[in-house]
Coordinates of C-alpha atoms and ligand atoms in Angstrom, one line a residue:
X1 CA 12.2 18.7 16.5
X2 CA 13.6 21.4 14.1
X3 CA 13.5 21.8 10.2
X4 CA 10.5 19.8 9.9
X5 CA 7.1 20.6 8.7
X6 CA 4.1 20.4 11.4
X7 CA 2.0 17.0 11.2
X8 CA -1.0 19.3 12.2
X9 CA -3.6 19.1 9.0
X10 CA -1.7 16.8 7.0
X11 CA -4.4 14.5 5.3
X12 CA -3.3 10.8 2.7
X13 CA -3.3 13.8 0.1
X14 CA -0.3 15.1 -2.5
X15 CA 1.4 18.1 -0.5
X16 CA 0.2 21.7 -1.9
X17 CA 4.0 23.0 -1.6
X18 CA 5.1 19.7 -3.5
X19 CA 6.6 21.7 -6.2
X20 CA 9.1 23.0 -3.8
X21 CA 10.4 19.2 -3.0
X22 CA 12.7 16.8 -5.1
X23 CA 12.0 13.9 -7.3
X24 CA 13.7 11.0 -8.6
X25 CA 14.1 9.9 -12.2
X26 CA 15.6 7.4 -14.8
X27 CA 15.2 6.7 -18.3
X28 CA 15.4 3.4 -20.1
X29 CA 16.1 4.1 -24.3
X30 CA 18.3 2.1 -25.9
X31 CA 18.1 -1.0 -24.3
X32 CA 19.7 0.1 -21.0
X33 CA 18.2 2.6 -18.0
X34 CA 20.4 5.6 -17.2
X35 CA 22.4 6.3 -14.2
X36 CA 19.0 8.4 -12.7
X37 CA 19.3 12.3 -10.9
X38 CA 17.5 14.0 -8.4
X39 CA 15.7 16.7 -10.0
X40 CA 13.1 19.6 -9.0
X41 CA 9.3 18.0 -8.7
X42 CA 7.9 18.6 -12.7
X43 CA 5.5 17.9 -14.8
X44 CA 6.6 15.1 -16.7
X45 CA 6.1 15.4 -20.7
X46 CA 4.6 12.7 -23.2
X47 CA 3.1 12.2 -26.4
X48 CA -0.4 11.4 -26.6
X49 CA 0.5 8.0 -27.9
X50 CA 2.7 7.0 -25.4
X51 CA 2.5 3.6 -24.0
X52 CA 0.7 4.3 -20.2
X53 CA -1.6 7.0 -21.4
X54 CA -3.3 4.4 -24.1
X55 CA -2.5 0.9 -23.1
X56 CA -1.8 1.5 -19.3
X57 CA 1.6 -0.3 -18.9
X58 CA 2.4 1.4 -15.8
X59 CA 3.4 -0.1 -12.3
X60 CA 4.0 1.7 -8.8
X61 CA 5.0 0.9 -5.3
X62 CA 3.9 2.8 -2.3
X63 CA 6.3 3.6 1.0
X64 CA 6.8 5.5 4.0
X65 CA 9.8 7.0 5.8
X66 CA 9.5 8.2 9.5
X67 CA 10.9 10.1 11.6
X68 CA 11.3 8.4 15.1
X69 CA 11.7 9.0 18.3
X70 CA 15.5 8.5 18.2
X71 CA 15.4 11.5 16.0
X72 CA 15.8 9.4 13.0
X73 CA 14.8 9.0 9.6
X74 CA 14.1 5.3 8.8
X75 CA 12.5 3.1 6.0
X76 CA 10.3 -0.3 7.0
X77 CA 11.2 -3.0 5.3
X78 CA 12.1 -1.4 2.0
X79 CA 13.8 -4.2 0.2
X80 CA 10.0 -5.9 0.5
X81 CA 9.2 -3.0 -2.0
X82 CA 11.8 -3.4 -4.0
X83 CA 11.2 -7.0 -4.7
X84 CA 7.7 -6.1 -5.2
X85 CA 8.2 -3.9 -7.7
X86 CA 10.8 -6.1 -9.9
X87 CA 8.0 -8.7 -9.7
X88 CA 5.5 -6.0 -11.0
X89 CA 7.8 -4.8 -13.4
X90 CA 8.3 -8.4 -14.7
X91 CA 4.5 -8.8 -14.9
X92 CA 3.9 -5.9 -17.1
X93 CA 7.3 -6.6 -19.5
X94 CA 8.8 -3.2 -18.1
X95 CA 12.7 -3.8 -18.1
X96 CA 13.6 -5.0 -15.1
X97 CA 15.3 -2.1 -12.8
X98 CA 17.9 -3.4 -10.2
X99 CA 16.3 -4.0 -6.4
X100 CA 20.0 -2.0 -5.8
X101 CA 19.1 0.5 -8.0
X102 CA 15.4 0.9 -6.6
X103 CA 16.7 1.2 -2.8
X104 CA 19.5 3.4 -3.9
X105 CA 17.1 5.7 -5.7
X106 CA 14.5 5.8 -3.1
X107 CA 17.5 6.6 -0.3
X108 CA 18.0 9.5 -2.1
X109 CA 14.7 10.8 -2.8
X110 CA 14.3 10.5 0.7
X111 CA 17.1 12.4 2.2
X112 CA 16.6 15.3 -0.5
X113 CA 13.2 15.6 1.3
X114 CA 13.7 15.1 4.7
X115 CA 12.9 19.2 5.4
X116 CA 9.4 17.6 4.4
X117 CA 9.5 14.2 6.7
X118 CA 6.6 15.4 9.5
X119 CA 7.4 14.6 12.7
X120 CA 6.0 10.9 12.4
X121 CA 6.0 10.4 17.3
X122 CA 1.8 9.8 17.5
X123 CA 1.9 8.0 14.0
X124 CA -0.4 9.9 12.1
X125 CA 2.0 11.3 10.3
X126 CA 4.9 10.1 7.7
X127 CA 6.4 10.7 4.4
X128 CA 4.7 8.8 1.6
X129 CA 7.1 7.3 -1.1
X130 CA 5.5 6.7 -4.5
X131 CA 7.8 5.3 -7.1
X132 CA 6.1 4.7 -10.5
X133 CA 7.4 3.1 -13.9
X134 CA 5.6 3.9 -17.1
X135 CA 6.1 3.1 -20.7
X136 CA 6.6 5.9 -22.7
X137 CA 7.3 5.4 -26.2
X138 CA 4.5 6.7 -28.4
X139 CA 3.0 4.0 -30.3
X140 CA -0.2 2.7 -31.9
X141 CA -0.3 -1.2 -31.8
X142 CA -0.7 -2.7 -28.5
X143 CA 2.8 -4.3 -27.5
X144 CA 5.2 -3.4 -24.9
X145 CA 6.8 0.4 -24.5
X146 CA 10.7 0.2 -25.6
X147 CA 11.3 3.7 -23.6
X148 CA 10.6 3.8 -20.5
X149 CA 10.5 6.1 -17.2
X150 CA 11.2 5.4 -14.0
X151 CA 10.5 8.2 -11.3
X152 CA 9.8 9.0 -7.3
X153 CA 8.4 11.5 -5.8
X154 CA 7.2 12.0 -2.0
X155 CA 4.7 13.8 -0.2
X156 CA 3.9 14.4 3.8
X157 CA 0.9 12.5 4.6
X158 CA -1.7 12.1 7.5
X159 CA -4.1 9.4 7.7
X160 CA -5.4 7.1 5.0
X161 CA -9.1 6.9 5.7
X162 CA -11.1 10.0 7.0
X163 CA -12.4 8.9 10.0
X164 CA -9.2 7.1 11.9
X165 CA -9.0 4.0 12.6
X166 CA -12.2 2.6 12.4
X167 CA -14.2 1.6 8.7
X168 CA -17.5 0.2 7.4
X169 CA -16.8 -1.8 4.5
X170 CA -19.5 -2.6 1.5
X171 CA -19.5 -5.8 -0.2
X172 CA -20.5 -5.1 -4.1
X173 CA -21.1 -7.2 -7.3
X174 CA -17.4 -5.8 -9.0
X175 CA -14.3 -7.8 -9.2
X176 CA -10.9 -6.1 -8.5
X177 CA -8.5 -8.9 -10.0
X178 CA -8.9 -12.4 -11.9
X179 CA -7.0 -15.6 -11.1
X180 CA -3.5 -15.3 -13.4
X181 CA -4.6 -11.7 -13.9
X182 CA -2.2 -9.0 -12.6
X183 CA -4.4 -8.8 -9.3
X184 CA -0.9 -9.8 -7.5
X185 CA 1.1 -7.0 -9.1
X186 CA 1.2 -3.2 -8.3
X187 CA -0.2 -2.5 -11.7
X188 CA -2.0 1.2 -12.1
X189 CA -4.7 -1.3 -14.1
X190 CA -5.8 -3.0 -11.0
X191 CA -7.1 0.4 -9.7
X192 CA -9.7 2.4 -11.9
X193 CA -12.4 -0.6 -11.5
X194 CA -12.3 0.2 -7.8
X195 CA -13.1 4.0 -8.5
X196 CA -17.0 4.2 -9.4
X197 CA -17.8 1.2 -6.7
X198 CA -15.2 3.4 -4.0
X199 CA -18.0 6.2 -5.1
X200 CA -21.0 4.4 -4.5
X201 CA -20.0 2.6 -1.6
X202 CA -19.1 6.2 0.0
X203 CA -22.4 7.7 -1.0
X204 CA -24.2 5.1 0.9
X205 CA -22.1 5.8 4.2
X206 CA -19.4 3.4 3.9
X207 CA -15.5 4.2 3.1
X208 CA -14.6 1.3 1.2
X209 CA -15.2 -2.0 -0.7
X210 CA -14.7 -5.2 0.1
X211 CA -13.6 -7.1 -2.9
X212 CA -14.4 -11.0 -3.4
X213 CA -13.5 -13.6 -5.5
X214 CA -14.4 -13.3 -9.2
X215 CA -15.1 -17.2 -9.3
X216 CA -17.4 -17.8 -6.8
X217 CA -17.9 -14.4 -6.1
X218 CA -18.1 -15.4 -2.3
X219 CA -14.2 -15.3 -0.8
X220 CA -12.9 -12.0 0.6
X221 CA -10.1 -11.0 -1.4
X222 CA -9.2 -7.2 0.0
X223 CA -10.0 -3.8 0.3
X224 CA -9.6 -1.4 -2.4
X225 CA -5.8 -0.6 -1.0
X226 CA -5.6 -2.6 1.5
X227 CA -5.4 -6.3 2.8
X228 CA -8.4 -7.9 5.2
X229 CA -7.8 -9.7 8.2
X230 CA -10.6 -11.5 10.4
X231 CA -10.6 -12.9 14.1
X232 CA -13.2 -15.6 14.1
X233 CA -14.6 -17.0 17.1
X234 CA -12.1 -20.2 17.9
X235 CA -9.5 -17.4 17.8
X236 CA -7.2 -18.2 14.5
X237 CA -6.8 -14.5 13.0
X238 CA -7.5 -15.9 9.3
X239 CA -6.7 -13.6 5.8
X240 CA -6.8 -14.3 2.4
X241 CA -4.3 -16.6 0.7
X242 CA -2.0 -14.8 -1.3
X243 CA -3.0 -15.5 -5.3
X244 CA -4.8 -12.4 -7.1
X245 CA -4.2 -10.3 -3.9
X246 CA -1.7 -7.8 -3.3
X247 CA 1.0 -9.4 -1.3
X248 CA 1.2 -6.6 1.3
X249 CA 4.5 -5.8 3.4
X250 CA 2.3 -5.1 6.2
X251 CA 0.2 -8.3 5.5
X252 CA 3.2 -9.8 6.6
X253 CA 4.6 -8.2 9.0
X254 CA 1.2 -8.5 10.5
X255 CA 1.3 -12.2 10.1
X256 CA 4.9 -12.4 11.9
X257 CA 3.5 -10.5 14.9
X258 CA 0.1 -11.8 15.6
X259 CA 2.4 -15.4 15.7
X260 CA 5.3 -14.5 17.9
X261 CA 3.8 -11.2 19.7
X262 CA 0.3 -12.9 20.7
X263 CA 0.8 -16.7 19.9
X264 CA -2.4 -16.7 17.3
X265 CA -3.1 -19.2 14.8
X266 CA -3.0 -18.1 11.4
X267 CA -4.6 -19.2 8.8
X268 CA -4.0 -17.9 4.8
X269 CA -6.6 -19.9 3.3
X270 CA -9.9 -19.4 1.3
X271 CA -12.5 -17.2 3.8
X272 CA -16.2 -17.1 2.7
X273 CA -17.6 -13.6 3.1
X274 CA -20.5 -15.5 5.1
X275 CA -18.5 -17.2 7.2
X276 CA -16.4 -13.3 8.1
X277 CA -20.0 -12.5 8.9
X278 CA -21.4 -15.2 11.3
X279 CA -17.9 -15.6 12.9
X280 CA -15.9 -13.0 13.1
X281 CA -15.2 -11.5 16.4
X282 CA -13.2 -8.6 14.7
X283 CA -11.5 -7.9 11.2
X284 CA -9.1 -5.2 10.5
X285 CA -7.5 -4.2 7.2
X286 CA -3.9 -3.7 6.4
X287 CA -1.6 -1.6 4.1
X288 CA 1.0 0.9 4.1
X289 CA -1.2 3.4 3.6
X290 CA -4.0 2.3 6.0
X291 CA -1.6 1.0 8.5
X292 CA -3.7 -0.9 11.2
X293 CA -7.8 -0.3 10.3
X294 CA -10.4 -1.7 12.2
X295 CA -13.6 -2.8 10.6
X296 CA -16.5 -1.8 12.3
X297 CA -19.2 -3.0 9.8
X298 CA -19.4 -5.0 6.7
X299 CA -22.5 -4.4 4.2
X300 CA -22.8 -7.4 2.0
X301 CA -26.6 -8.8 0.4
X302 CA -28.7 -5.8 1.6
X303 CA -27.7 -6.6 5.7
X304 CA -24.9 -4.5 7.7
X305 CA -23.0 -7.1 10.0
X306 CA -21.2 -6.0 13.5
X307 CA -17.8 -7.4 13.1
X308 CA -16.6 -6.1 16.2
X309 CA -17.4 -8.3 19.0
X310 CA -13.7 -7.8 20.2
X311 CA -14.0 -4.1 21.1
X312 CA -11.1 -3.5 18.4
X313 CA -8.6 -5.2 21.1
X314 CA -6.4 -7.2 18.2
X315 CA -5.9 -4.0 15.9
X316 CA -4.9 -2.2 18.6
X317 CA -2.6 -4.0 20.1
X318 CA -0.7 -5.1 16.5
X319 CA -1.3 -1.5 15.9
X320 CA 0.9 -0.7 18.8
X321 CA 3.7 -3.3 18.0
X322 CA 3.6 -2.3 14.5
X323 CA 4.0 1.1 14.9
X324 CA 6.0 0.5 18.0
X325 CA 9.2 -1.1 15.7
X326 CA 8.6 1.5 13.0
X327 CA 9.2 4.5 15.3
X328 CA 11.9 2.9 17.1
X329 CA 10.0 3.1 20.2
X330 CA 10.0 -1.1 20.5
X331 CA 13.0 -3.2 20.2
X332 CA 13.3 -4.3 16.3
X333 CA 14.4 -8.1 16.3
X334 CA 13.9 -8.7 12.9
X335 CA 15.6 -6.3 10.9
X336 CA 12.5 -4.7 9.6
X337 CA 14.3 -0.8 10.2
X338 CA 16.6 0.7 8.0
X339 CA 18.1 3.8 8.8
X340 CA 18.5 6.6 6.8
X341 CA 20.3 8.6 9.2
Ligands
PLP401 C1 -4.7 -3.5 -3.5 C2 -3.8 -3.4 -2.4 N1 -3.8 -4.3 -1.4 C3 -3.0 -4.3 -0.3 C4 -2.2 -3.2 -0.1 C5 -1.3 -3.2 1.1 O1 0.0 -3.5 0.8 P1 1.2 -2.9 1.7 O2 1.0 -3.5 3.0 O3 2.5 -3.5 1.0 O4 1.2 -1.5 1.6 C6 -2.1 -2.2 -1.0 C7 -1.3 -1.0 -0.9 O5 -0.6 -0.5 -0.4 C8 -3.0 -2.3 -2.2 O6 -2.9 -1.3 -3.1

């Protein structure tokens, strides 16, 4: 593989030569976004009353491109994304930007960094894709940002979670998202609650938290990035019914593939955190970031339950298949590929 960088010591981590890569940006003033450039990574300038920095308004999706074993550069499902983030957008009352204009943007981004795309053949390694909108008018009243920006920039990554491919998940009294919340949207507002419980859960030995329901505080939600699958003992692969969860590309695709790769049931339906506990033969969480995880244990009233009973056989082999379409090694009969080159 030539004019790439080595995958060797890449962690989930913003790259330390990042200032030698190329972003993306656009700006919306006057009622209208601009036609966007690729410029030189930057720090990006704002007055202390803009929007984001006191009222949040800020929304972001989160990508990979990979470089396959065909010796191309290729995108998974990016118009999934795309959608996602005009939904997010719409959410927040950011000014709609085009799913053309996202792809188009993101296309470019890419392809001004592919000296940075790590070759991606054991899967470990990718670029990330993080595009962000943020309101940016300085203001003092809480209403919507009329200026706003809309950027990308992209970093080589390695693995998500330290330890690879395995977690221990804790089960806390915080709530991520409320029903008719934003809980469903990429909003950067969803994230800072999981911080101080992300702490505390990895001081005790764990590497995550398991969110549940604000209601009933009792139905698994997801992870912290990340969407929760479990195997239960009758052998439906059940997960979380989409509502104030993230509606994850690789949710899906999951979901596509444990029906017409391995004939499972599945469920998306309301899944008591007891019931994950008694029944589960194995759980796994999803994400672009975390890609297939197993869950080894989940901590949840003062007990640590084995979910594992499967040996991690399920994530493994939708791991495979997974990864198998995204680096072009496995036939692609959905259309879930898009190359860049
Ligand atoms: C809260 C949350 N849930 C789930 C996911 C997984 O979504 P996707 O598979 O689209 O990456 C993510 C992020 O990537 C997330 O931030």
């Amino acid at each position: 593989m030539t004019n790439t960088i080595p995958c060797e010591g890449l962690t989930f981590s913003l790259y330390k030569d990042a200032h030698r890569m190329m972003m993306y940006e656009s700006y919306y003033r006057n009622d209208v976004w601009d036609e966007g450039r690729l410029v030189p990574f930057h720090p990006i300038e704002l007055s202390p009353a803009a929007n984001v920095l006191n009222y949040g308004q800020g929304i972001f999706e989160g990508m990979k491109a990979y470089r396959t074993v065909k010796g191309k550069i290729v995108l998974f499902r990016p118009e999934k994304n795309a959608q996602r983030f005009v939904r997010s957008a719409a959410k927040l009352a950011i000014p709609s930007i085009s799913e053309g204009q996202y792809l188009q943007a993101v296309k470019e981004v890419v392809l001004a960094n592919r000296a940075f795309i790590p070759d991606s053949r054991d899967g470990r390694c990718s670029l990330y894709i993080r595009p962000v909108c943020i309101g940016i008018e300085p203001l003092l009243g809480v209403r919507p940002s009329r200026e706003y920006l809309f950027y990308i920039f992209t970093s080589p990554v390695g693995p998500y979670f330290e330890k690879v491919g395995v977690v221990r998940l804790m089960v806390m009294d915080v709530h991520r998202a409320a029903p008719h919340g934003t809980g469903e949207a990429k909003a950067a507002c969803n994230y800072p609650v999981t911080m101080r419980p992300k702490l505390e859960a990895q001081k005790r030995g764990f590497d995550d938290v398991l969110y549940l329901d604000p209601v009933h505080n009792r139905f698994v939600e997801e992870a912290g990035a990340a969407n929760f699958f479990a195997l239960m003992d009758d052998g439906t692969l059940v997960t979380p019914e989409l509502g104030s969860i993230l509606p994850g590309v690789t949710r899906e695709s999951v979901i596509q593939l444990a029906k017409d790769k391995f004939g499972l049931m599945v469920q998306e339906r309301e899944l008591d955190v007891q019931e994950v506990c008694d029944r589960a033969k194995e759980c796994f969480l999803t994400g672009t970031g975390a890609t297939i995880t197993s869950v080894e244990t989940i901590h949840w009233k003062g007990k640590a339950y084995g979910v594992n009973r499967n040996g991690f056989e399920l994530a493994h082999r939708l791991y495979e298949e997974l990864l198998g379409i995204q680096l072009q090694k496995k036939e692609d009969p959905y259309g879930w590929i898009m190359e860049l080159t």
